[in-house]
mmCIF file with all atom_site columns, C-alpha atoms in Angstrom:
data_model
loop_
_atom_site.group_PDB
_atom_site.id
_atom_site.type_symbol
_atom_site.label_atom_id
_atom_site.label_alt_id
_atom_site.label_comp_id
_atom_site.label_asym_id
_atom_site.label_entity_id
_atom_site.label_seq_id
_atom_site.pdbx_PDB_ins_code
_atom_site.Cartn_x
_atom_site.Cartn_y
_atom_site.Cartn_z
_atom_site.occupancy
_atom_site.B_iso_or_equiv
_atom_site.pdbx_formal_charge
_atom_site.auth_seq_id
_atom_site.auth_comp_id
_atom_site.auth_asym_id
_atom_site.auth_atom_id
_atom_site.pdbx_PDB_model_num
ATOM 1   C CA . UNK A 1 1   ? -99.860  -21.069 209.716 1.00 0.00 ? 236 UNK A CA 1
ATOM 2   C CA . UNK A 1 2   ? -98.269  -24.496 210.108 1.00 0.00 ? 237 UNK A CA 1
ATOM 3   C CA . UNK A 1 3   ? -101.744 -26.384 209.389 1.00 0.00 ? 238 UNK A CA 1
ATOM 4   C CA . UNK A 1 4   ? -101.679 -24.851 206.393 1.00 0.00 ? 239 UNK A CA 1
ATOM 5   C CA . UNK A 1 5   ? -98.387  -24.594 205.116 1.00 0.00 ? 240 UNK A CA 1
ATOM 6   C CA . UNK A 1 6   ? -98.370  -28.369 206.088 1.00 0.00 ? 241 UNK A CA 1
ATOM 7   C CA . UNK A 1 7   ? -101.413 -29.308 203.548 1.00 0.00 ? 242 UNK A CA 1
ATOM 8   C CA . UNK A 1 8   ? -100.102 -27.193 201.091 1.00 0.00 ? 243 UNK A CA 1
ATOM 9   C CA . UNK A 1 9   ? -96.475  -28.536 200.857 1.00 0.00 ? 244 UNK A CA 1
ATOM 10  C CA . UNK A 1 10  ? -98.225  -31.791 201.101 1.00 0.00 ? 245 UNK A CA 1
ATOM 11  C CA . UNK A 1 11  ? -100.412 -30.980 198.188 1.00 0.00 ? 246 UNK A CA 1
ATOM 12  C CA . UNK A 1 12  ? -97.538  -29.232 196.264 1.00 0.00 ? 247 UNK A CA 1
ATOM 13  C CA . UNK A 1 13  ? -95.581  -32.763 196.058 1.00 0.00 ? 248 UNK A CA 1
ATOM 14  C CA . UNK A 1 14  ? -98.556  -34.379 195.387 1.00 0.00 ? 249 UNK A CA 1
ATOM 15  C CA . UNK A 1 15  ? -98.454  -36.416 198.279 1.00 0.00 ? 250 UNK A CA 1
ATOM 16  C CA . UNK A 1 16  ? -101.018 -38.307 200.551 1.00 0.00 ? 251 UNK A CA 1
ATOM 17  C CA . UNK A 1 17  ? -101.615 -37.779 204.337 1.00 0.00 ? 252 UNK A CA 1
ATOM 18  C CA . UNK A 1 18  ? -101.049 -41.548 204.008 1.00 0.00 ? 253 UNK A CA 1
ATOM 19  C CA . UNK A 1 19  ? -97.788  -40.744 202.363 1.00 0.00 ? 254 UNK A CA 1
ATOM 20  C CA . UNK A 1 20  ? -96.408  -38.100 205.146 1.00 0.00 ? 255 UNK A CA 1
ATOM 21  C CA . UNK A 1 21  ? -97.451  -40.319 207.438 1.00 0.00 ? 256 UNK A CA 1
ATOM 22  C CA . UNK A 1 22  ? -95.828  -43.362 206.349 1.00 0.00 ? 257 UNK A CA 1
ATOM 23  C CA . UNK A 1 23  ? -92.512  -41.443 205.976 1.00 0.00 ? 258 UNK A CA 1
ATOM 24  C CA . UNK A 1 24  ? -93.046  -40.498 209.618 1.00 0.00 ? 259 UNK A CA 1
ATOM 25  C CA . UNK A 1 25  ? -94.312  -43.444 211.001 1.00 0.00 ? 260 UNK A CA 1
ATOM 26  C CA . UNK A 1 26  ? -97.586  -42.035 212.370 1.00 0.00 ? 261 UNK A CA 1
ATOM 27  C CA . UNK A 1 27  ? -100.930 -43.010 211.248 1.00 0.00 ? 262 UNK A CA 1
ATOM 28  C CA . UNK A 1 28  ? -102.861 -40.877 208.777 1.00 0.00 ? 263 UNK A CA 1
ATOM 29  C CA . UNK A 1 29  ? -105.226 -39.830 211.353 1.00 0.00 ? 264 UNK A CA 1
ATOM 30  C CA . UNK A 1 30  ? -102.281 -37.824 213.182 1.00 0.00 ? 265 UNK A CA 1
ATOM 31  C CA . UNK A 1 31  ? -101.582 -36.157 209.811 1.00 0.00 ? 266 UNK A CA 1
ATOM 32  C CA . UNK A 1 32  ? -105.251 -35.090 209.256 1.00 0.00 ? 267 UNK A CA 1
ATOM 33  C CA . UNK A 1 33  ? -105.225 -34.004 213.387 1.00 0.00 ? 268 UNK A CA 1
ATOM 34  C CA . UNK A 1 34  ? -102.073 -31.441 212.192 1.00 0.00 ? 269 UNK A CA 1
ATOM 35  C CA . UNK A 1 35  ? -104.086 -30.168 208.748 1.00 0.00 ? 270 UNK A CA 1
ATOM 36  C CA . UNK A 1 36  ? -106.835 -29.821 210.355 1.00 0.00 ? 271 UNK A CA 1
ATOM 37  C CA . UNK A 1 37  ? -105.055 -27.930 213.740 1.00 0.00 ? 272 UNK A CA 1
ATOM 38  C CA . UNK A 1 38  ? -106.551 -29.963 216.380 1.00 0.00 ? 273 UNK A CA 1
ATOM 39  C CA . UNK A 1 39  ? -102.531 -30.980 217.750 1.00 0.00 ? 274 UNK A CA 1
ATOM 40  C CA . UNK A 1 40  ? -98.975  -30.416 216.842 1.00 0.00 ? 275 UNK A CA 1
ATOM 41  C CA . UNK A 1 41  ? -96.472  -32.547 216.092 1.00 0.00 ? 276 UNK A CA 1
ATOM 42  C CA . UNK A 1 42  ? -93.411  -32.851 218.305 1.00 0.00 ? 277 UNK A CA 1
ATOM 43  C CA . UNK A 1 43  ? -90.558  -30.956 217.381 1.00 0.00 ? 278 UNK A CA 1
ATOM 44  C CA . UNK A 1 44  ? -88.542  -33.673 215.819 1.00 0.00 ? 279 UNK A CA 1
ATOM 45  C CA . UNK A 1 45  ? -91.448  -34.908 214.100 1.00 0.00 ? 280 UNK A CA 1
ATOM 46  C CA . UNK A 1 46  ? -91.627  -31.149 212.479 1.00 0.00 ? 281 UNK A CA 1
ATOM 47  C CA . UNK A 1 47  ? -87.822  -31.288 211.658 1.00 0.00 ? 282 UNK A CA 1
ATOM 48  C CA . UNK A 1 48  ? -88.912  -34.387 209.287 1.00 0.00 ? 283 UNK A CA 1
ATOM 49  C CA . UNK A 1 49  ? -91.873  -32.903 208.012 1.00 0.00 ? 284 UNK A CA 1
ATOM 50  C CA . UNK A 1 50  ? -89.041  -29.722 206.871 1.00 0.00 ? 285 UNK A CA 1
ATOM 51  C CA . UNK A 1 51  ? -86.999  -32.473 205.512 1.00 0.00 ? 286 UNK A CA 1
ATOM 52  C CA . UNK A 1 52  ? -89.515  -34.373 203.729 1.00 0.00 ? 287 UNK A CA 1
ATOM 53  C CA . UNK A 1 53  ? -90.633  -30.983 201.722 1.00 0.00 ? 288 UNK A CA 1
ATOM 54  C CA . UNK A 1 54  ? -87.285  -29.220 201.493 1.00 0.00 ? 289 UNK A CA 1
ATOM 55  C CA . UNK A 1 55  ? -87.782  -25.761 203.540 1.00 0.00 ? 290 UNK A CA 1
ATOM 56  C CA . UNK A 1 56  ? -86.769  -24.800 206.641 1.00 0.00 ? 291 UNK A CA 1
ATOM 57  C CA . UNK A 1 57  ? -88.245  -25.445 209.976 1.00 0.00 ? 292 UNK A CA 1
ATOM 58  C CA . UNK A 1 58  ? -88.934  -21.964 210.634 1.00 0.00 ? 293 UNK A CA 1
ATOM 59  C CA . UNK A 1 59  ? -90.496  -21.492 207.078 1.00 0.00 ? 294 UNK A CA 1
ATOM 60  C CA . UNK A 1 60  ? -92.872  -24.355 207.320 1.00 0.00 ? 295 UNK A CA 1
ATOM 61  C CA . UNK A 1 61  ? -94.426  -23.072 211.350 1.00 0.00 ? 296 UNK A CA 1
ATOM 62  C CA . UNK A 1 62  ? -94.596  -19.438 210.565 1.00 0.00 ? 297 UNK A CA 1
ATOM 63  C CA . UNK A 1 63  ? -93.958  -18.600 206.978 1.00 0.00 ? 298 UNK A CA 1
ATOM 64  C CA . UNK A 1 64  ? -96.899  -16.484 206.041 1.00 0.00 ? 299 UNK A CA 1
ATOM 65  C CA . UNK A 1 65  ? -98.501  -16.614 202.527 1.00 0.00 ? 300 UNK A CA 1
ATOM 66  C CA . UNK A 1 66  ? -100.317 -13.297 202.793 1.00 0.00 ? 301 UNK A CA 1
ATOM 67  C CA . UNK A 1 67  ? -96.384  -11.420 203.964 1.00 0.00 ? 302 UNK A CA 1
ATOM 68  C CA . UNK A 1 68  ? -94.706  -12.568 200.530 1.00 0.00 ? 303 UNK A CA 1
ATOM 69  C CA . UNK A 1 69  ? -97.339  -11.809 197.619 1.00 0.00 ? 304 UNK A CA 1
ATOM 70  C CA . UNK A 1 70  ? -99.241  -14.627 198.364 1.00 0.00 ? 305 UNK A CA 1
ATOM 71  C CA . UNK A 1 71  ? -96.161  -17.252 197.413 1.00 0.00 ? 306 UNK A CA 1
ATOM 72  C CA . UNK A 1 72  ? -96.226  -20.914 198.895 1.00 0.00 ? 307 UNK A CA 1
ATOM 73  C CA . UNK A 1 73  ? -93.213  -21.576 201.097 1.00 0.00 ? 308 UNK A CA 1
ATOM 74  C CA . UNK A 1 74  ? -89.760  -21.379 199.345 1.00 0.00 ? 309 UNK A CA 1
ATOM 75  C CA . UNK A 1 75  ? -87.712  -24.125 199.166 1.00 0.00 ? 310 UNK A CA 1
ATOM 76  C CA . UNK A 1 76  ? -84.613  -24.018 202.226 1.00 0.00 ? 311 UNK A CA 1
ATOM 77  C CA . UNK A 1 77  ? -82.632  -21.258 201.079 1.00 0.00 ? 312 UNK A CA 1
ATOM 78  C CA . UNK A 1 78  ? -84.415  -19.506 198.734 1.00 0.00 ? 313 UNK A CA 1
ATOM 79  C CA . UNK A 1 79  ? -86.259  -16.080 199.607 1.00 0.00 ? 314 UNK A CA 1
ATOM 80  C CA . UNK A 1 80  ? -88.947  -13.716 198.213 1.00 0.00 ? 315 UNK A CA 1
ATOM 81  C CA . UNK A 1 81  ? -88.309  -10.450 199.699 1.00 0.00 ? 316 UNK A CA 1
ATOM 82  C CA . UNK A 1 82  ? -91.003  -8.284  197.833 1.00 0.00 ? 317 UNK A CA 1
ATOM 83  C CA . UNK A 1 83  ? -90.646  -5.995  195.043 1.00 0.00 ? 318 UNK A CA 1
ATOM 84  C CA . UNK A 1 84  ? -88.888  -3.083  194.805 1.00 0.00 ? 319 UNK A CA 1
ATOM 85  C CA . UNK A 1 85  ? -89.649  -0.011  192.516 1.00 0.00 ? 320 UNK A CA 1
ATOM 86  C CA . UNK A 1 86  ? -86.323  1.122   190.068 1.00 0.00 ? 321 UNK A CA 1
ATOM 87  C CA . UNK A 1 87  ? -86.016  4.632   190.371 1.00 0.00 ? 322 UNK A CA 1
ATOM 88  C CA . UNK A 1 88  ? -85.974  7.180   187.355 1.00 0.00 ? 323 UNK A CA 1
ATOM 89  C CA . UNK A 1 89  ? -81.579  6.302   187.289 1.00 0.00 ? 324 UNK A CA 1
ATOM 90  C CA . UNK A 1 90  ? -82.298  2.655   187.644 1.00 0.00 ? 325 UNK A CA 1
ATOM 91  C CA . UNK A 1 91  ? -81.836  2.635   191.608 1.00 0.00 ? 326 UNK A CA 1
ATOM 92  C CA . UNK A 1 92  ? -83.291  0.104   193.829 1.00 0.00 ? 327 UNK A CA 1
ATOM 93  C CA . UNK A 1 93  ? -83.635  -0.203  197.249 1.00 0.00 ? 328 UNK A CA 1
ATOM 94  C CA . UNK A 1 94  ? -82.795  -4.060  198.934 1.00 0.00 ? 329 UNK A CA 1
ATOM 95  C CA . UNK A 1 95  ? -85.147  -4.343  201.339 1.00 0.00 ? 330 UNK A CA 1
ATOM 96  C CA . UNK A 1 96  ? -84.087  -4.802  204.988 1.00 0.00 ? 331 UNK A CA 1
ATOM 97  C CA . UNK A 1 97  ? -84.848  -8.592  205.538 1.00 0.00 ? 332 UNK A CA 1
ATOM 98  C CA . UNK A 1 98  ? -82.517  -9.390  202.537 1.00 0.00 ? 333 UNK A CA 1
ATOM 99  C CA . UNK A 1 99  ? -79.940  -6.714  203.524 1.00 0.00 ? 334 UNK A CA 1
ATOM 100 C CA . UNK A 1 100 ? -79.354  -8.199  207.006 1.00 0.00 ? 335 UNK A CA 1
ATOM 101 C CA . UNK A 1 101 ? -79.489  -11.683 205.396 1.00 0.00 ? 336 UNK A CA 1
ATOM 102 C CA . UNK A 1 102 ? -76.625  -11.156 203.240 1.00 0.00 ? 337 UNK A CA 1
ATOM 103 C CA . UNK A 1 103 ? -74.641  -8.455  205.778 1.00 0.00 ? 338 UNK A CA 1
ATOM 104 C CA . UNK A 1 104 ? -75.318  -5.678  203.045 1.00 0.00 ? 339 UNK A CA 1
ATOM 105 C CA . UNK A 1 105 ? -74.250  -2.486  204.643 1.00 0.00 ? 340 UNK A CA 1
ATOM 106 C CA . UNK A 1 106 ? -74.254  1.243   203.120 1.00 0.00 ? 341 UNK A CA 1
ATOM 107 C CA . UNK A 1 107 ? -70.995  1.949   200.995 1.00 0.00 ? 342 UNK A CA 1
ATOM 108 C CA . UNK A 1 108 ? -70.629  -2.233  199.943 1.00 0.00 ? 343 UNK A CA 1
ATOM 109 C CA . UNK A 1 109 ? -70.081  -2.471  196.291 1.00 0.00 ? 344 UNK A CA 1
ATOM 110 C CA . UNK A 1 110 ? -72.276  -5.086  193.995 1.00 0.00 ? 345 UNK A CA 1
ATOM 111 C CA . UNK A 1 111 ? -71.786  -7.245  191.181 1.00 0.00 ? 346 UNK A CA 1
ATOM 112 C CA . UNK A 1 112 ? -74.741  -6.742  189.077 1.00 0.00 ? 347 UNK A CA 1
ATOM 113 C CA . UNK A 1 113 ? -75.441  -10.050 186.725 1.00 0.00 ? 348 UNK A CA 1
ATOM 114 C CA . UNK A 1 114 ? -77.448  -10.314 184.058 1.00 0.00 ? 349 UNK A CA 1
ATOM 115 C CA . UNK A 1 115 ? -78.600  -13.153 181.939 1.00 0.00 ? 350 UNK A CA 1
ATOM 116 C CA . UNK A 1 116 ? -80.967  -12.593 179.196 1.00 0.00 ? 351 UNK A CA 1
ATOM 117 C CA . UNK A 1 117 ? -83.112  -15.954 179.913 1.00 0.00 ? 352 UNK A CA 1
ATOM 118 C CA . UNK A 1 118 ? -82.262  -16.012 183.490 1.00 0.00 ? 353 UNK A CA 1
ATOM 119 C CA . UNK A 1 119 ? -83.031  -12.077 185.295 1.00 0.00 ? 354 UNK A CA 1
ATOM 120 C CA . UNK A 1 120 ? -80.841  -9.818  186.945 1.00 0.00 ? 355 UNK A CA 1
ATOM 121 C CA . UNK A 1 121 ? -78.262  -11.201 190.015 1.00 0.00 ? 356 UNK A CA 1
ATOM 122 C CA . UNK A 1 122 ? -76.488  -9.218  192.715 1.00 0.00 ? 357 UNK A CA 1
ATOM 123 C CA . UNK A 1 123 ? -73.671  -10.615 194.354 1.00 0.00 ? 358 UNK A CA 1
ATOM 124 C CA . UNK A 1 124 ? -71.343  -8.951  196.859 1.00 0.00 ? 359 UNK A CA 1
ATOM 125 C CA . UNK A 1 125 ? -68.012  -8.190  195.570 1.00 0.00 ? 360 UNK A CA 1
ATOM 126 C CA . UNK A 1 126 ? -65.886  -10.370 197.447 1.00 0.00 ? 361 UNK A CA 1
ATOM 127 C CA . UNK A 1 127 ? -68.305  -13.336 196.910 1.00 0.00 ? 362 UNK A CA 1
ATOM 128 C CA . UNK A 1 128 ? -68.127  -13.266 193.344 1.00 0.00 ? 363 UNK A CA 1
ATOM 129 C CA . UNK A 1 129 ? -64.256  -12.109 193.326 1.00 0.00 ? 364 UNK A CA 1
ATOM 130 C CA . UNK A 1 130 ? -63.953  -15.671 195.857 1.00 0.00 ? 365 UNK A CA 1
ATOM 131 C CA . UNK A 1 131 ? -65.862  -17.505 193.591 1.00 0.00 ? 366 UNK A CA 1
ATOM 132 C CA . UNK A 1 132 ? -63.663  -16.281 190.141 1.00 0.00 ? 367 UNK A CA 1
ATOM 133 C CA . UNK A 1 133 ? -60.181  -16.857 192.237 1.00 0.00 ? 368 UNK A CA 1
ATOM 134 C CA . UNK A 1 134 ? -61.850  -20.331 192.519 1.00 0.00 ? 369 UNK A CA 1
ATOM 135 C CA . UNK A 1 135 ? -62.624  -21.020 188.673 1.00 0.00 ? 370 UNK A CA 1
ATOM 136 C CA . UNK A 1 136 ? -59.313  -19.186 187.578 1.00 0.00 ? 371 UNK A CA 1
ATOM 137 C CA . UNK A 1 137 ? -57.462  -22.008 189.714 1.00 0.00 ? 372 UNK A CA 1
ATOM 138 C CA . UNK A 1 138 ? -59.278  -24.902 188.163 1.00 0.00 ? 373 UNK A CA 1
ATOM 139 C CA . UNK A 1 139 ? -57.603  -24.027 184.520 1.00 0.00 ? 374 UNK A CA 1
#
């Protein structure tokens, strides 16, 4: 897991082993020991590396490829939860994982979003009622 989500962040920013290693300051050959998952770097040394490519810490030792459709790593913050199948009504089902992310419970209400370029949104009530309070008071 981490070998390879390592190389392929690496590869994704189009960067060297020279290159992570020089932002570390290790020598290439320690970056080429971690791709090719002969050692480990330390832990803060793996906090950079998360740094360097923008995801989390968690997401770049376990994140799993095969799990989420195949999908390189997300960037920090950003999630792929799977698909979902709309019913014959237009129902959906949130999957679990994103439910318990965003403290969705049975009986919240939704703010469904739409933008003809952009996809569909859902937002939880309050959060988007926060966020227009907000705007309203910039006028």
């Amino acid at each position: 897991m981490f070998k390879d989500n390592l190389v392929q962040l690496r590869k994704l920013l189009q960067m060297t082993q020279e290159d992570v290693a020089e932002k570390l300051g290790v020598t290439r050959q320690s970056v080429a020991k971690w791709e090719a998952g002969e050692s480990i770097p330390d832990l803060d040394k793996c906090k950079q590396l998360a740094n360097i490519f923008g995801v989390s810490l968690d997401d770049l030792a376990n994140y799993e490829p095969e799990d989420n459709m195949g999908f390189a790593v997300p960037p920090k913050g950003k999630h792929l939860f799977g698909l979902v199948t709309v019913g014959d009504k237009g129902q959906i089902v949130i999957p679990a994982k994103a439910r318990k992310l965003f403290d969705i419970s049975a009986g919240d209400q939704l703010v469904v979003l739409g933008d003809e370029g952009q996809g569909i949104a859902i937002v939880k009530t309050e959060n988007f009622l926060a966020l227009a309070g907000m705007i309203a008071k910039l006028k």
